[in-house]
mmCIF file of C-alpha atoms and ligand atoms in Angstrom:
data_model
loop_
_atom_site.group_PDB
_atom_site.id
_atom_site.type_symbol
_atom_site.label_atom_id
_atom_site.label_comp_id
_atom_site.label_asym_id
_atom_site.label_seq_id
_atom_site.Cartn_x
_atom_site.Cartn_y
_atom_site.Cartn_z
ATOM 1 C CA UNK A 101 -35.499 -28.581 11.263
ATOM 2 C CA UNK A 102 -32.324 -28.327 12.933
ATOM 3 C CA UNK A 103 -30.739 -24.851 11.853
ATOM 4 C CA UNK A 104 -26.440 -26.552 12.284
ATOM 5 C CA UNK A 105 -24.211 -24.150 13.244
ATOM 6 C CA UNK A 106 -20.872 -24.421 10.852
ATOM 7 C CA UNK A 107 -18.938 -21.567 11.822
ATOM 8 C CA UNK A 108 -19.703 -18.139 12.557
ATOM 9 C CA UNK A 109 -21.500 -18.717 15.277
ATOM 10 C CA UNK A 110 -20.086 -16.716 18.985
ATOM 11 C CA UNK A 111 -17.094 -15.649 17.031
ATOM 12 C CA UNK A 112 -16.994 -13.710 13.841
ATOM 13 C CA UNK A 113 -15.858 -15.722 10.362
ATOM 14 C CA UNK A 114 -15.857 -18.820 8.269
ATOM 15 C CA UNK A 115 -19.947 -18.472 8.235
ATOM 16 C CA UNK A 116 -21.662 -21.196 7.427
ATOM 17 C CA UNK A 117 -24.748 -22.268 8.897
ATOM 18 C CA UNK A 118 -26.348 -25.828 7.802
ATOM 19 C CA UNK A 119 -31.203 -25.649 7.695
ATOM 20 C CA UNK A 120 -31.486 -29.990 8.080
ATOM 21 C CA UNK A 121 -35.009 -30.149 6.039
ATOM 22 C CA UNK A 122 -36.710 -32.038 4.156
ATOM 23 C CA UNK A 123 -33.517 -30.465 1.397
ATOM 24 C CA UNK A 124 -30.478 -29.342 3.099
ATOM 25 C CA UNK A 125 -30.052 -25.883 2.697
ATOM 26 C CA UNK A 126 -26.404 -24.536 3.533
ATOM 27 C CA UNK A 127 -26.835 -20.465 4.479
ATOM 28 C CA UNK A 128 -23.431 -18.976 3.300
ATOM 29 C CA UNK A 129 -19.541 -21.133 3.456
ATOM 30 C CA UNK A 130 -16.909 -18.998 4.609
ATOM 31 C CA UNK A 131 -12.838 -18.876 5.903
ATOM 32 C CA UNK A 132 -11.644 -17.010 8.830
ATOM 33 C CA UNK A 133 -8.840 -15.109 8.034
ATOM 34 C CA UNK A 134 -6.139 -14.866 11.110
ATOM 35 C CA UNK A 135 -3.489 -15.914 11.580
ATOM 36 C CA UNK A 136 -4.425 -19.076 9.812
ATOM 37 C CA UNK A 137 -6.695 -19.761 8.199
ATOM 38 C CA UNK A 138 -9.929 -21.359 9.463
ATOM 39 C CA UNK A 139 -12.667 -23.235 8.074
ATOM 40 C CA UNK A 140 -15.683 -23.970 8.586
ATOM 41 C CA UNK A 141 -17.007 -27.432 10.095
ATOM 42 C CA UNK A 142 -17.844 -30.221 7.189
ATOM 43 C CA UNK A 143 -21.582 -29.535 5.646
ATOM 44 C CA UNK A 144 -22.480 -32.910 4.742
ATOM 45 C CA UNK A 145 -24.570 -32.864 1.756
ATOM 46 C CA UNK A 146 -26.020 -29.539 0.991
ATOM 47 C CA UNK A 147 -29.261 -29.409 -1.738
ATOM 48 C CA UNK A 148 -28.823 -25.962 -2.013
ATOM 49 C CA UNK A 149 -26.175 -23.386 -0.742
ATOM 50 C CA UNK A 150 -27.685 -19.655 -0.234
ATOM 51 C CA UNK A 151 -24.923 -16.786 -0.445
ATOM 52 C CA UNK A 152 -25.550 -13.716 1.837
ATOM 53 C CA UNK A 153 -22.493 -11.555 -0.133
ATOM 54 C CA UNK A 154 -18.807 -11.884 -1.021
ATOM 55 C CA UNK A 155 -17.310 -10.874 2.093
ATOM 56 C CA UNK A 156 -14.284 -13.766 2.668
ATOM 57 C CA UNK A 157 -16.241 -14.972 5.814
ATOM 58 C CA UNK A 158 -19.262 -15.713 4.203
ATOM 59 C CA UNK A 159 -17.602 -16.742 0.356
ATOM 60 C CA UNK A 160 -14.184 -18.055 1.426
ATOM 61 C CA UNK A 161 -15.189 -22.041 1.400
ATOM 62 C CA UNK A 162 -17.942 -21.660 -0.389
ATOM 63 C CA UNK A 163 -16.762 -24.094 -3.942
ATOM 64 C CA UNK A 164 -15.391 -27.028 -0.788
ATOM 65 C CA UNK A 165 -18.864 -28.144 -1.628
ATOM 66 C CA UNK A 166 -18.376 -28.615 -5.102
ATOM 67 C CA UNK A 167 -16.314 -32.104 -4.245
ATOM 68 C CA UNK A 168 -18.149 -34.263 -3.540
ATOM 69 C CA UNK A 169 -22.310 -32.637 -4.449
ATOM 70 C CA UNK A 170 -23.051 -29.924 -6.703
ATOM 71 C CA UNK A 171 -25.880 -27.560 -5.622
ATOM 72 C CA UNK A 172 -27.580 -25.068 -6.832
ATOM 73 C CA UNK A 173 -26.402 -22.166 -4.958
ATOM 74 C CA UNK A 174 -28.551 -18.881 -5.378
ATOM 75 C CA UNK A 175 -27.191 -15.103 -5.129
ATOM 76 C CA UNK A 176 -27.288 -11.671 -6.359
ATOM 77 C CA UNK A 177 -25.055 -11.810 -10.092
ATOM 78 C CA UNK A 178 -22.690 -8.877 -8.403
ATOM 79 C CA UNK A 179 -22.096 -11.286 -5.236
ATOM 80 C CA UNK A 180 -21.528 -13.597 -7.733
ATOM 81 C CA UNK A 181 -18.726 -11.773 -9.511
ATOM 82 C CA UNK A 182 -16.932 -10.674 -6.627
ATOM 83 C CA UNK A 183 -17.601 -13.858 -4.800
ATOM 84 C CA UNK A 184 -15.590 -15.032 -8.285
ATOM 85 C CA UNK A 185 -12.994 -12.607 -7.853
ATOM 86 C CA UNK A 186 -11.623 -13.224 -3.942
ATOM 87 C CA UNK A 187 -12.032 -17.408 -4.454
ATOM 88 C CA UNK A 188 -9.522 -16.886 -7.462
ATOM 89 C CA UNK A 189 -6.954 -14.907 -5.329
ATOM 90 C CA UNK A 190 -7.721 -17.236 -2.324
ATOM 91 C CA UNK A 191 -6.878 -20.185 -5.452
ATOM 92 C CA UNK A 192 -3.906 -18.004 -5.953
ATOM 93 C CA UNK A 193 -2.175 -17.129 -2.679
ATOM 94 C CA UNK A 194 -1.841 -20.991 -1.942
ATOM 95 C CA UNK A 195 -0.004 -21.621 -5.389
ATOM 96 C CA UNK A 196 2.186 -19.194 -3.610
ATOM 97 C CA UNK A 197 2.154 -20.251 -0.059
ATOM 98 C CA UNK A 198 2.507 -23.749 -1.220
ATOM 99 C CA UNK A 199 -1.000 -24.229 0.530
ATOM 100 C CA UNK A 200 -2.584 -26.357 -0.011
ATOM 101 C CA UNK A 201 -6.897 -25.036 0.450
ATOM 102 C CA UNK A 202 -9.667 -26.230 0.517
ATOM 103 C CA UNK A 203 -10.776 -26.598 -3.387
ATOM 104 C CA UNK A 204 -9.264 -25.675 -6.743
ATOM 105 C CA UNK A 205 -10.217 -24.524 -10.078
ATOM 106 C CA UNK A 206 -12.365 -27.001 -10.991
ATOM 107 C CA UNK A 207 -14.780 -26.251 -8.282
ATOM 108 C CA UNK A 208 -14.574 -23.672 -8.103
ATOM 109 C CA UNK A 209 -15.962 -23.693 -11.995
ATOM 110 C CA UNK A 210 -18.241 -25.955 -10.782
ATOM 111 C CA UNK A 211 -19.397 -23.276 -8.150
ATOM 112 C CA UNK A 212 -19.814 -20.748 -10.702
ATOM 113 C CA UNK A 213 -21.875 -22.870 -13.049
ATOM 114 C CA UNK A 214 -24.495 -23.673 -10.453
ATOM 115 C CA UNK A 215 -25.247 -20.369 -9.719
ATOM 116 C CA UNK A 216 -28.223 -18.715 -10.285
ATOM 117 C CA UNK A 217 -28.771 -14.191 -10.111
ATOM 118 C CA UNK A 218 -31.642 -13.396 -8.526
ATOM 119 C CA UNK A 219 -32.343 -9.590 -7.547
ATOM 120 C CA UNK A 220 -33.884 -8.229 -4.739
ATOM 121 C CA UNK A 221 -37.586 -8.551 -4.041
ATOM 122 C CA UNK A 222 -37.779 -11.952 -7.113
ATOM 123 C CA UNK A 223 -39.632 -14.892 -5.472
ATOM 124 C CA UNK A 224 -37.024 -17.577 -6.486
ATOM 125 C CA UNK A 225 -39.002 -21.446 -6.026
ATOM 126 C CA UNK A 226 -37.228 -24.013 -4.978
ATOM 127 C CA UNK A 227 -38.209 -27.629 -4.012
ATOM 128 C CA UNK A 228 -40.780 -26.194 -1.771
ATOM 129 C CA UNK A 229 -39.652 -23.587 -0.073
ATOM 130 C CA UNK A 230 -39.445 -19.648 -2.222
ATOM 131 C CA UNK A 231 -36.900 -17.894 -1.280
ATOM 132 C CA UNK A 232 -35.736 -13.795 -1.724
ATOM 133 C CA UNK A 233 -33.592 -11.305 -1.863
ATOM 134 C CA UNK A 234 -33.344 -8.256 0.050
ATOM 135 C CA UNK A 235 -30.665 -5.011 0.636
ATOM 136 C CA UNK A 236 -29.122 -5.474 3.378
ATOM 137 C CA UNK A 237 -27.415 -2.325 2.698
ATOM 138 C CA UNK A 238 -23.578 -3.058 4.006
ATOM 139 C CA UNK A 239 -21.667 -4.178 0.730
ATOM 140 C CA UNK A 240 -22.816 -4.146 -3.502
ATOM 141 C CA UNK A 241 -24.760 -7.370 -3.744
ATOM 142 C CA UNK A 242 -25.679 -7.770 0.162
ATOM 143 C CA UNK A 243 -29.160 -9.533 0.620
ATOM 144 C CA UNK A 244 -31.141 -10.441 3.655
ATOM 145 C CA UNK A 245 -32.577 -14.015 2.537
ATOM 146 C CA UNK A 246 -36.394 -14.939 2.936
ATOM 147 C CA UNK A 247 -37.346 -18.446 3.351
ATOM 148 C CA UNK A 248 -40.299 -19.586 3.029
ATOM 149 C CA UNK A 249 -41.889 -23.297 3.608
ATOM 150 C CA UNK A 250 -44.733 -23.502 1.575
ATOM 151 C CA UNK A 251 -46.112 -26.540 3.701
ATOM 152 C CA UNK A 252 -46.033 -24.992 6.935
ATOM 153 C CA UNK A 253 -46.645 -21.178 6.148
ATOM 154 C CA UNK A 254 -43.172 -19.894 8.574
ATOM 155 C CA UNK A 255 -40.429 -18.700 7.340
ATOM 156 C CA UNK A 256 -36.733 -17.756 8.332
ATOM 157 C CA UNK A 257 -34.698 -14.725 7.817
ATOM 158 C CA UNK A 258 -31.516 -14.199 7.689
ATOM 159 C CA UNK A 259 -29.657 -10.814 7.625
ATOM 160 C CA UNK A 260 -26.276 -11.169 6.339
ATOM 161 C CA UNK A 261 -23.955 -8.341 7.625
ATOM 162 C CA UNK A 262 -26.164 -5.400 7.097
ATOM 163 C CA UNK A 263 -26.423 -1.705 8.376
ATOM 164 C CA UNK A 264 -29.287 0.056 8.718
ATOM 165 C CA UNK A 265 -28.135 3.579 8.075
ATOM 166 C CA UNK A 266 -27.280 4.702 4.787
ATOM 167 C CA UNK A 267 -23.560 4.632 3.530
ATOM 168 C CA UNK A 268 -22.753 6.817 1.029
ATOM 169 C CA UNK A 269 -23.528 4.253 -1.505
ATOM 170 C CA UNK A 270 -25.575 2.030 0.343
ATOM 171 C CA UNK A 271 -29.134 2.552 1.327
ATOM 172 C CA UNK A 272 -30.041 1.264 4.709
ATOM 173 C CA UNK A 273 -30.952 -2.345 4.814
ATOM 174 C CA UNK A 274 -34.835 -3.912 4.389
ATOM 175 C CA UNK A 275 -36.444 -4.798 7.708
ATOM 176 C CA UNK A 276 -38.300 -7.801 6.514
ATOM 177 C CA UNK A 277 -40.793 -9.384 8.604
ATOM 178 C CA UNK A 278 -39.624 -12.962 10.328
ATOM 179 C CA UNK A 279 -41.064 -16.107 12.273
ATOM 180 C CA UNK A 280 -37.233 -16.914 12.969
ATOM 181 C CA UNK A 281 -34.461 -14.568 12.273
ATOM 182 C CA UNK A 282 -30.707 -15.356 12.224
ATOM 183 C CA UNK A 283 -28.922 -11.967 12.351
ATOM 184 C CA UNK A 284 -25.639 -10.645 12.903
ATOM 185 C CA UNK A 285 -24.543 -9.422 16.122
ATOM 186 C CA UNK A 286 -21.129 -7.949 15.187
ATOM 187 C CA UNK A 287 -22.049 -4.549 17.276
ATOM 188 C CA UNK A 288 -23.923 -6.128 19.947
ATOM 189 C CA UNK A 289 -22.388 -4.934 22.681
ATOM 190 C CA UNK A 290 -21.110 -1.461 21.309
ATOM 191 C CA UNK A 291 -22.674 1.902 19.102
ATOM 192 C CA UNK A 292 -21.010 3.108 16.546
ATOM 193 C CA UNK A 293 -20.322 7.181 16.926
ATOM 194 C CA UNK A 294 -22.346 9.899 14.793
ATOM 195 C CA UNK A 295 -21.184 8.823 11.425
ATOM 196 C CA UNK A 296 -21.184 12.800 9.814
ATOM 197 C CA UNK A 297 -19.063 14.189 12.369
ATOM 198 C CA UNK A 298 -16.169 11.905 11.938
ATOM 199 C CA UNK A 299 -16.379 11.985 8.462
ATOM 200 C CA UNK A 300 -15.587 15.709 9.079
ATOM 201 C CA UNK A 301 -13.518 14.830 11.466
ATOM 202 C CA UNK A 302 -11.274 12.179 8.604
ATOM 203 C CA UNK A 303 -11.679 14.163 5.596
ATOM 204 C CA UNK A 304 -10.055 17.029 7.997
ATOM 205 C CA UNK A 305 -7.288 14.728 9.334
ATOM 206 C CA UNK A 306 -5.808 13.473 5.825
ATOM 207 C CA UNK A 307 -5.815 17.100 4.271
ATOM 208 C CA UNK A 308 -3.570 18.056 7.729
ATOM 209 C CA UNK A 309 -1.062 15.381 6.221
ATOM 210 C CA UNK A 310 -1.667 16.030 2.672
ATOM 211 C CA UNK A 311 -0.827 19.395 2.939
ATOM 212 C CA UNK A 312 2.575 18.631 5.413
ATOM 213 C CA UNK A 313 3.820 16.250 2.195
ATOM 214 C CA UNK A 314 2.595 13.432 3.362
ATOM 215 C CA UNK A 315 0.645 9.963 2.088
ATOM 216 C CA UNK A 316 -2.290 8.562 4.166
ATOM 217 C CA UNK A 317 -2.379 4.914 4.024
ATOM 218 C CA UNK A 318 -6.396 3.765 3.449
ATOM 219 C CA UNK A 319 -5.800 0.013 4.417
ATOM 220 C CA UNK A 320 -9.117 -0.763 3.052
ATOM 221 C CA UNK A 321 -10.951 -4.167 2.312
ATOM 222 C CA UNK A 322 -11.205 -4.401 -1.454
ATOM 223 C CA UNK A 323 -14.988 -5.114 -1.560
ATOM 224 C CA UNK A 324 -17.158 -2.757 -0.036
ATOM 225 C CA UNK A 325 -15.133 -0.132 1.967
ATOM 226 C CA UNK A 326 -12.783 0.660 -0.645
ATOM 227 C CA UNK A 327 -15.864 1.987 -2.685
ATOM 228 C CA UNK A 328 -16.968 3.412 0.513
ATOM 229 C CA UNK A 329 -14.210 5.607 1.073
ATOM 230 C CA UNK A 330 -13.039 6.321 -2.784
ATOM 231 C CA UNK A 331 -16.955 8.243 -3.280
ATOM 232 C CA UNK A 332 -16.415 9.170 0.515
ATOM 233 C CA UNK A 333 -13.016 11.374 -0.818
ATOM 234 C CA UNK A 334 -14.577 12.215 -4.415
ATOM 235 C CA UNK A 335 -17.237 13.777 -2.566
ATOM 236 C CA UNK A 336 -14.648 15.849 -0.441
ATOM 237 C CA UNK A 337 -12.787 16.939 -3.845
ATOM 238 C CA UNK A 338 -10.018 14.129 -2.485
ATOM 239 C CA UNK A 339 -10.109 12.123 -5.769
ATOM 240 C CA UNK A 340 -7.626 13.475 -7.380
ATOM 241 C CA UNK A 341 -4.824 13.369 -5.058
ATOM 242 C CA UNK A 342 -5.986 9.795 -4.351
ATOM 243 C CA UNK A 343 -3.852 6.733 -5.593
ATOM 244 C CA UNK A 344 -5.613 2.190 -5.973
ATOM 245 C CA UNK A 345 -3.631 -0.065 -5.161
ATOM 246 C CA UNK A 346 -4.439 -4.058 -5.251
ATOM 247 C CA UNK A 347 -7.343 -5.792 -5.585
ATOM 248 C CA UNK A 348 -9.407 -2.686 -4.895
ATOM 249 C CA UNK A 349 -9.163 -0.714 -7.962
ATOM 250 C CA UNK A 350 -10.747 -4.675 -9.391
ATOM 251 C CA UNK A 351 -14.200 -4.944 -6.691
ATOM 252 C CA UNK A 352 -14.558 -1.434 -7.870
ATOM 253 C CA UNK A 353 -15.100 -2.422 -11.350
ATOM 254 C CA UNK A 354 -16.917 -5.249 -10.862
ATOM 255 C CA UNK A 355 -19.108 -2.711 -8.510
ATOM 256 C CA UNK A 356 -19.575 0.027 -11.369
ATOM 257 C CA UNK A 357 -20.956 -2.951 -13.753
ATOM 258 C CA UNK A 358 -23.846 -3.871 -11.200
ATOM 259 C CA UNK A 359 -25.411 -0.488 -11.166
ATOM 260 C CA UNK A 360 -29.488 -1.451 -9.636
ATOM 261 C CA UNK A 361 -26.908 -3.148 -6.682
ATOM 262 C CA UNK A 362 -24.915 0.573 -5.708
ATOM 263 C CA UNK A 363 -26.723 3.600 -4.980
ATOM 264 C CA UNK A 364 -25.252 7.146 -5.750
ATOM 265 C CA UNK A 365 -23.420 4.994 -9.269
ATOM 266 C CA UNK A 366 -22.192 8.288 -10.747
ATOM 267 C CA UNK A 367 -20.596 9.347 -7.395
ATOM 268 C CA UNK A 368 -18.507 6.546 -7.360
ATOM 269 C CA UNK A 369 -18.074 6.171 -11.923
ATOM 270 C CA UNK A 370 -16.411 9.575 -10.962
ATOM 271 C CA UNK A 371 -14.386 9.200 -8.431
ATOM 272 C CA UNK A 372 -13.034 6.336 -10.205
ATOM 273 C CA UNK A 373 -12.175 8.580 -12.942
ATOM 274 C CA UNK A 374 -10.234 10.390 -10.844
ATOM 275 C CA UNK A 375 -8.369 8.673 -9.289
ATOM 276 C CA UNK A 376 -5.479 6.856 -10.241
ATOM 277 C CA UNK A 377 -4.106 2.942 -10.402
ATOM 278 C CA UNK A 378 -1.130 1.929 -9.056
ATOM 279 C CA UNK A 379 0.188 -0.744 -11.489
ATOM 280 C CA UNK A 380 3.999 -1.431 -10.584
ATOM 281 C CA UNK A 381 6.373 -0.744 -7.607
ATOM 282 C CA UNK A 382 7.668 1.768 -9.195
ATOM 283 C CA UNK A 383 4.706 3.854 -9.563
ATOM 284 C CA UNK A 384 3.868 2.541 -4.889
ATOM 285 C CA UNK A 385 8.202 3.895 -4.870
ATOM 286 C CA UNK A 386 6.723 7.384 -6.987
ATOM 287 C CA UNK A 387 4.037 7.953 -5.118
ATOM 288 C CA UNK A 388 5.600 7.807 -1.853
ATOM 289 C CA UNK A 389 8.629 10.526 -2.341
ATOM 290 C CA UNK A 390 5.930 12.542 -4.548
ATOM 291 C CA UNK A 391 3.890 12.612 -1.000
ATOM 292 C CA UNK A 392 1.142 14.336 -0.453
ATOM 293 C CA UNK A 393 -1.459 12.223 -1.628
ATOM 294 C CA UNK A 394 -3.717 9.264 -0.783
ATOM 295 C CA UNK A 395 -2.947 5.261 -1.080
ATOM 296 C CA UNK A 396 -6.267 2.874 -1.017
ATOM 297 C CA UNK A 397 -4.968 -0.826 -0.431
ATOM 298 C CA UNK A 398 -6.027 -4.097 0.588
ATOM 299 C CA UNK A 399 -5.330 -5.908 2.817
ATOM 300 C CA UNK A 400 -7.836 -4.444 4.873
ATOM 301 C CA UNK A 401 -6.446 -6.171 7.661
ATOM 302 C CA UNK A 402 -2.423 -5.248 7.215
ATOM 303 C CA UNK A 403 -2.477 -9.333 6.617
ATOM 304 C CA UNK A 404 -0.553 -9.368 3.283
ATOM 305 C CA UNK A 405 -1.065 -7.501 -0.312
ATOM 306 C CA UNK A 406 0.902 -4.033 -1.126
ATOM 307 C CA UNK A 407 -0.400 -2.217 1.844
ATOM 308 C CA UNK A 408 3.129 -4.317 3.176
ATOM 309 C CA UNK A 409 4.903 -3.440 0.921
ATOM 310 C CA UNK A 410 4.424 0.686 1.627
ATOM 311 C CA UNK A 411 3.956 0.891 5.399
ATOM 312 C CA UNK A 412 7.121 -0.340 6.155
ATOM 313 C CA UNK A 413 8.205 3.276 3.242
ATOM 314 C CA UNK A 414 6.396 5.950 5.229
ATOM 315 C CA UNK A 415 7.800 8.698 5.815
ATOM 316 C CA UNK A 416 7.600 10.601 9.241
ATOM 317 C CA UNK A 417 4.921 12.716 7.843
ATOM 318 C CA UNK A 418 3.111 10.166 6.468
ATOM 319 C CA UNK A 419 -0.257 8.326 9.086
ATOM 320 C CA UNK A 420 -2.455 5.418 8.694
ATOM 321 C CA UNK A 421 -5.878 5.367 8.668
ATOM 322 C CA UNK A 422 -7.816 1.877 9.517
ATOM 323 C CA UNK A 423 -10.609 2.166 8.912
ATOM 324 C CA UNK A 424 -12.905 -1.738 9.305
ATOM 325 C CA UNK A 425 -12.789 -4.387 12.173
ATOM 326 C CA UNK A 426 -9.237 -6.152 12.308
ATOM 327 C CA UNK A 427 -9.549 -9.079 13.852
ATOM 328 C CA UNK A 428 -7.750 -10.322 16.733
ATOM 329 C CA UNK A 429 -4.308 -12.320 15.250
ATOM 330 C CA UNK A 430 -4.146 -9.563 12.616
ATOM 331 C CA UNK A 431 -1.629 -7.541 11.377
ATOM 332 C CA UNK A 432 -3.579 -4.569 11.871
ATOM 333 C CA UNK A 433 -5.416 -5.263 15.468
ATOM 334 C CA UNK A 434 -1.838 -5.519 16.402
ATOM 335 C CA UNK A 435 -1.444 -2.092 15.049
ATOM 336 C CA UNK A 436 -3.584 -0.687 17.170
ATOM 337 C CA UNK A 437 -2.384 -2.799 20.530
ATOM 338 C CA UNK A 438 0.371 -0.923 19.669
ATOM 339 C CA UNK A 439 2.924 -4.149 18.977
ATOM 340 C CA UNK A 440 5.092 -5.776 17.039
ATOM 341 C CA UNK A 441 3.982 -6.856 13.807
ATOM 342 C CA UNK A 442 4.721 -10.501 11.501
ATOM 343 C CA UNK A 443 5.726 -9.113 7.742
ATOM 344 C CA UNK A 444 8.364 -11.829 6.010
ATOM 345 C CA UNK A 445 8.370 -14.122 8.563
ATOM 346 C CA UNK A 446 9.473 -11.247 10.356
ATOM 347 C CA UNK A 447 8.638 -8.471 13.127
ATOM 348 C CA UNK A 448 8.431 -4.995 12.168
ATOM 349 C CA UNK A 449 7.866 -2.084 14.731
ATOM 350 C CA UNK A 450 5.714 0.836 13.065
ATOM 351 C CA UNK A 451 7.254 3.981 14.718
ATOM 352 C CA UNK A 452 3.548 6.055 11.464
ATOM 353 C CA UNK A 453 1.622 7.208 14.048
ATOM 354 C CA UNK A 454 -1.821 5.871 13.363
ATOM 355 C CA UNK A 455 -5.710 6.224 13.607
ATOM 356 C CA UNK A 456 -8.785 4.574 13.900
ATOM 357 C CA UNK A 457 -12.092 5.524 12.360
ATOM 358 C CA UNK A 458 -14.862 3.002 13.293
ATOM 359 C CA UNK A 459 -16.717 3.196 9.259
ATOM 360 C CA UNK A 460 -18.443 0.436 9.847
ATOM 361 C CA UNK A 461 -20.293 -1.881 7.602
ATOM 362 C CA UNK A 462 -22.410 -3.599 10.485
ATOM 363 C CA UNK A 463 -25.300 -2.028 12.586
ATOM 364 C CA UNK A 464 -24.785 -1.010 15.613
ATOM 365 C CA UNK A 465 -25.883 -2.129 18.968
ATOM 366 C CA UNK A 466 -28.961 -0.079 19.200
ATOM 367 C CA UNK A 467 -29.994 -0.622 15.449
ATOM 368 C CA UNK A 468 -29.282 -4.042 16.003
ATOM 369 C CA UNK A 469 -32.065 -3.835 18.286
ATOM 370 C CA UNK A 470 -34.316 -1.902 16.361
ATOM 371 C CA UNK A 471 -34.167 -4.900 13.145
ATOM 372 C CA UNK A 472 -35.266 -7.808 15.949
ATOM 373 C CA UNK A 473 -38.371 -5.122 16.944
ATOM 374 C CA UNK A 474 -39.434 -4.110 13.172
ATOM 375 C CA UNK A 475 -39.149 -7.815 12.115
ATOM 376 C CA UNK A 476 -41.122 -9.294 14.781
ATOM 377 C CA UNK A 477 -39.865 -12.687 14.727
ATOM 378 C CA UNK A 478 -40.726 -16.185 17.099
ATOM 379 C CA UNK A 479 -37.629 -16.225 18.244
ATOM 380 C CA UNK A 480 -33.494 -14.541 17.649
ATOM 381 C CA UNK A 481 -30.299 -16.428 16.752
ATOM 382 C CA UNK A 482 -27.897 -14.220 16.991
ATOM 383 C CA UNK A 483 -24.597 -15.471 15.058
ATOM 384 C CA UNK A 484 -21.049 -13.314 13.387
ATOM 385 C CA UNK A 485 -20.110 -11.852 16.913
ATOM 386 C CA UNK A 486 -17.142 -11.745 18.670
ATOM 387 C CA UNK A 487 -17.017 -12.894 22.008
ATOM 388 C CA UNK A 488 -19.398 -11.388 24.188
ATOM 389 C CA UNK A 489 -21.179 -9.326 21.355
ATOM 390 C CA UNK A 490 -24.090 -12.162 20.928
ATOM 391 C CA UNK A 491 -24.186 -13.006 24.352
ATOM 392 C CA UNK A 492 -24.789 -9.487 25.610
ATOM 393 C CA UNK A 493 -27.355 -9.014 21.700
ATOM 394 C CA UNK A 494 -29.154 -12.524 23.684
ATOM 395 C CA UNK A 495 -29.692 -11.234 27.186
ATOM 396 C CA UNK A 496 -31.377 -7.752 25.781
ATOM 397 C CA UNK A 497 -33.227 -10.462 23.914
ATOM 398 C CA UNK A 498 -34.612 -12.217 26.653
ATOM 399 C CA UNK A 499 -35.134 -9.202 29.088
ATOM 400 C CA UNK A 500 -37.429 -7.933 25.854
ATOM 401 C CA UNK A 501 -39.173 -11.576 26.706
ATOM 402 C CA UNK A 502 -37.953 -13.316 22.574
ATOM 403 C CA UNK A 503 -37.043 -16.532 22.350
ATOM 404 C CA UNK A 504 -33.410 -15.952 22.237
ATOM 405 C CA UNK A 505 -30.002 -17.540 21.295
ATOM 406 C CA UNK A 506 -26.359 -17.459 21.117
ATOM 407 C CA UNK A 507 -25.317 -20.546 19.260
ATOM 408 C CA UNK A 508 -21.902 -22.321 19.313
ATOM 409 C CA UNK A 509 -20.134 -23.133 16.570
ATOM 410 C CA UNK A 510 -21.337 -27.133 15.890
ATOM 411 C CA UNK A 511 -24.354 -26.744 18.533
ATOM 412 C CA UNK A 512 -27.809 -26.988 16.659
ATOM 413 C CA UNK A 513 -30.366 -25.203 17.189
ATOM 414 C CA UNK A 514 -34.335 -26.390 16.764
ATOM 415 C CA UNK A 515 -37.363 -24.195 15.370
ATOM 416 C CA UNK A 516 -40.764 -24.462 14.273
ATOM 417 C CA UNK A 517 -40.873 -24.548 10.187
HETATM 418 ZN ZN1 ZN B 74 -20.000 -8.562 4.965
HETATM 419 ZN ZN1 ZN B 75 -19.165 -11.236 7.641
#
């Protein structure tokens, strides 16, 4: 069987992994949000689509499959609800910018109607395959997928994005025994700092800003990071001074609607009750004038959304706290590199101090290695890694004696299945 990489190989973004077998099965079909939007390669005929989780780089282009086809889609219920929110937003943004996306409302509806939701650990029969989802510990609903061939008894395990270490709202990923393992490698060349000490530092730094009557601005992805930060702040008795803006609140409500996919559900529910939702521009101005508070808002990489409304208006006592991955070409990366940001076609230098806290929801280098050791596969395919990450991971795997690959977009790997 051949596995073709349509995107998200030797790069992060626009994930798309096509299994060309008796049936064509596609794992994920996302977008890459850079200076300009990038799409995965065309998928051709697809019989079945499997969604690992609802981040834009995995789900963002899935409705495009419904232009000329009607693949059956599989994933968790939380992933569908979150994907619908992000897809609706993409269509809106395209309309506002008068850009033509790869799909419209009709395709989005077809995607949604073709989607069959399954909980973790239920065995799904599809043609002569069986599929099972396991907890990936990344965001609400994120899944590791095991695909078995009933004809050969071989399996393929696709991790999607995962984290082994516990987060405030997620238990660590389940390790699944694999023949062929397709594994993300975002941090294939890097380790994360110790999470507990980082949280302490983060909280004390936020408190300092608030004591000084400044605003702590927390740009965050609507899905996953916003909920994690809110729960973290609540645990440290700061949710009462926290405001939420943009899509973060909607995504949080969806997460709360899926109790099975959130560890510490009560903590998140309490945090949401304590935090205040920003309704309009006037609210934004009031909150900034008031000071001594925290704002969680989209977009996490500063590439649009309400965060741009705040970032140019912060006073000298305020601070920006970046907590997530900042892709090349995004405003978030520009801020880290101390370059001016692109806001509404203008170059604007930001004078407000900023800090970066690595609260990544991805496995660090050692945990990537631990996952492979636990899954005990014959071959490993490293995807979802920028620059040297996938390559360095592959080299480690080879030294350990695994049959390892780090394909590029457009390349294929033949496997026993
Ligand atoms: Zn993700
Ligand atoms: Zn991803």
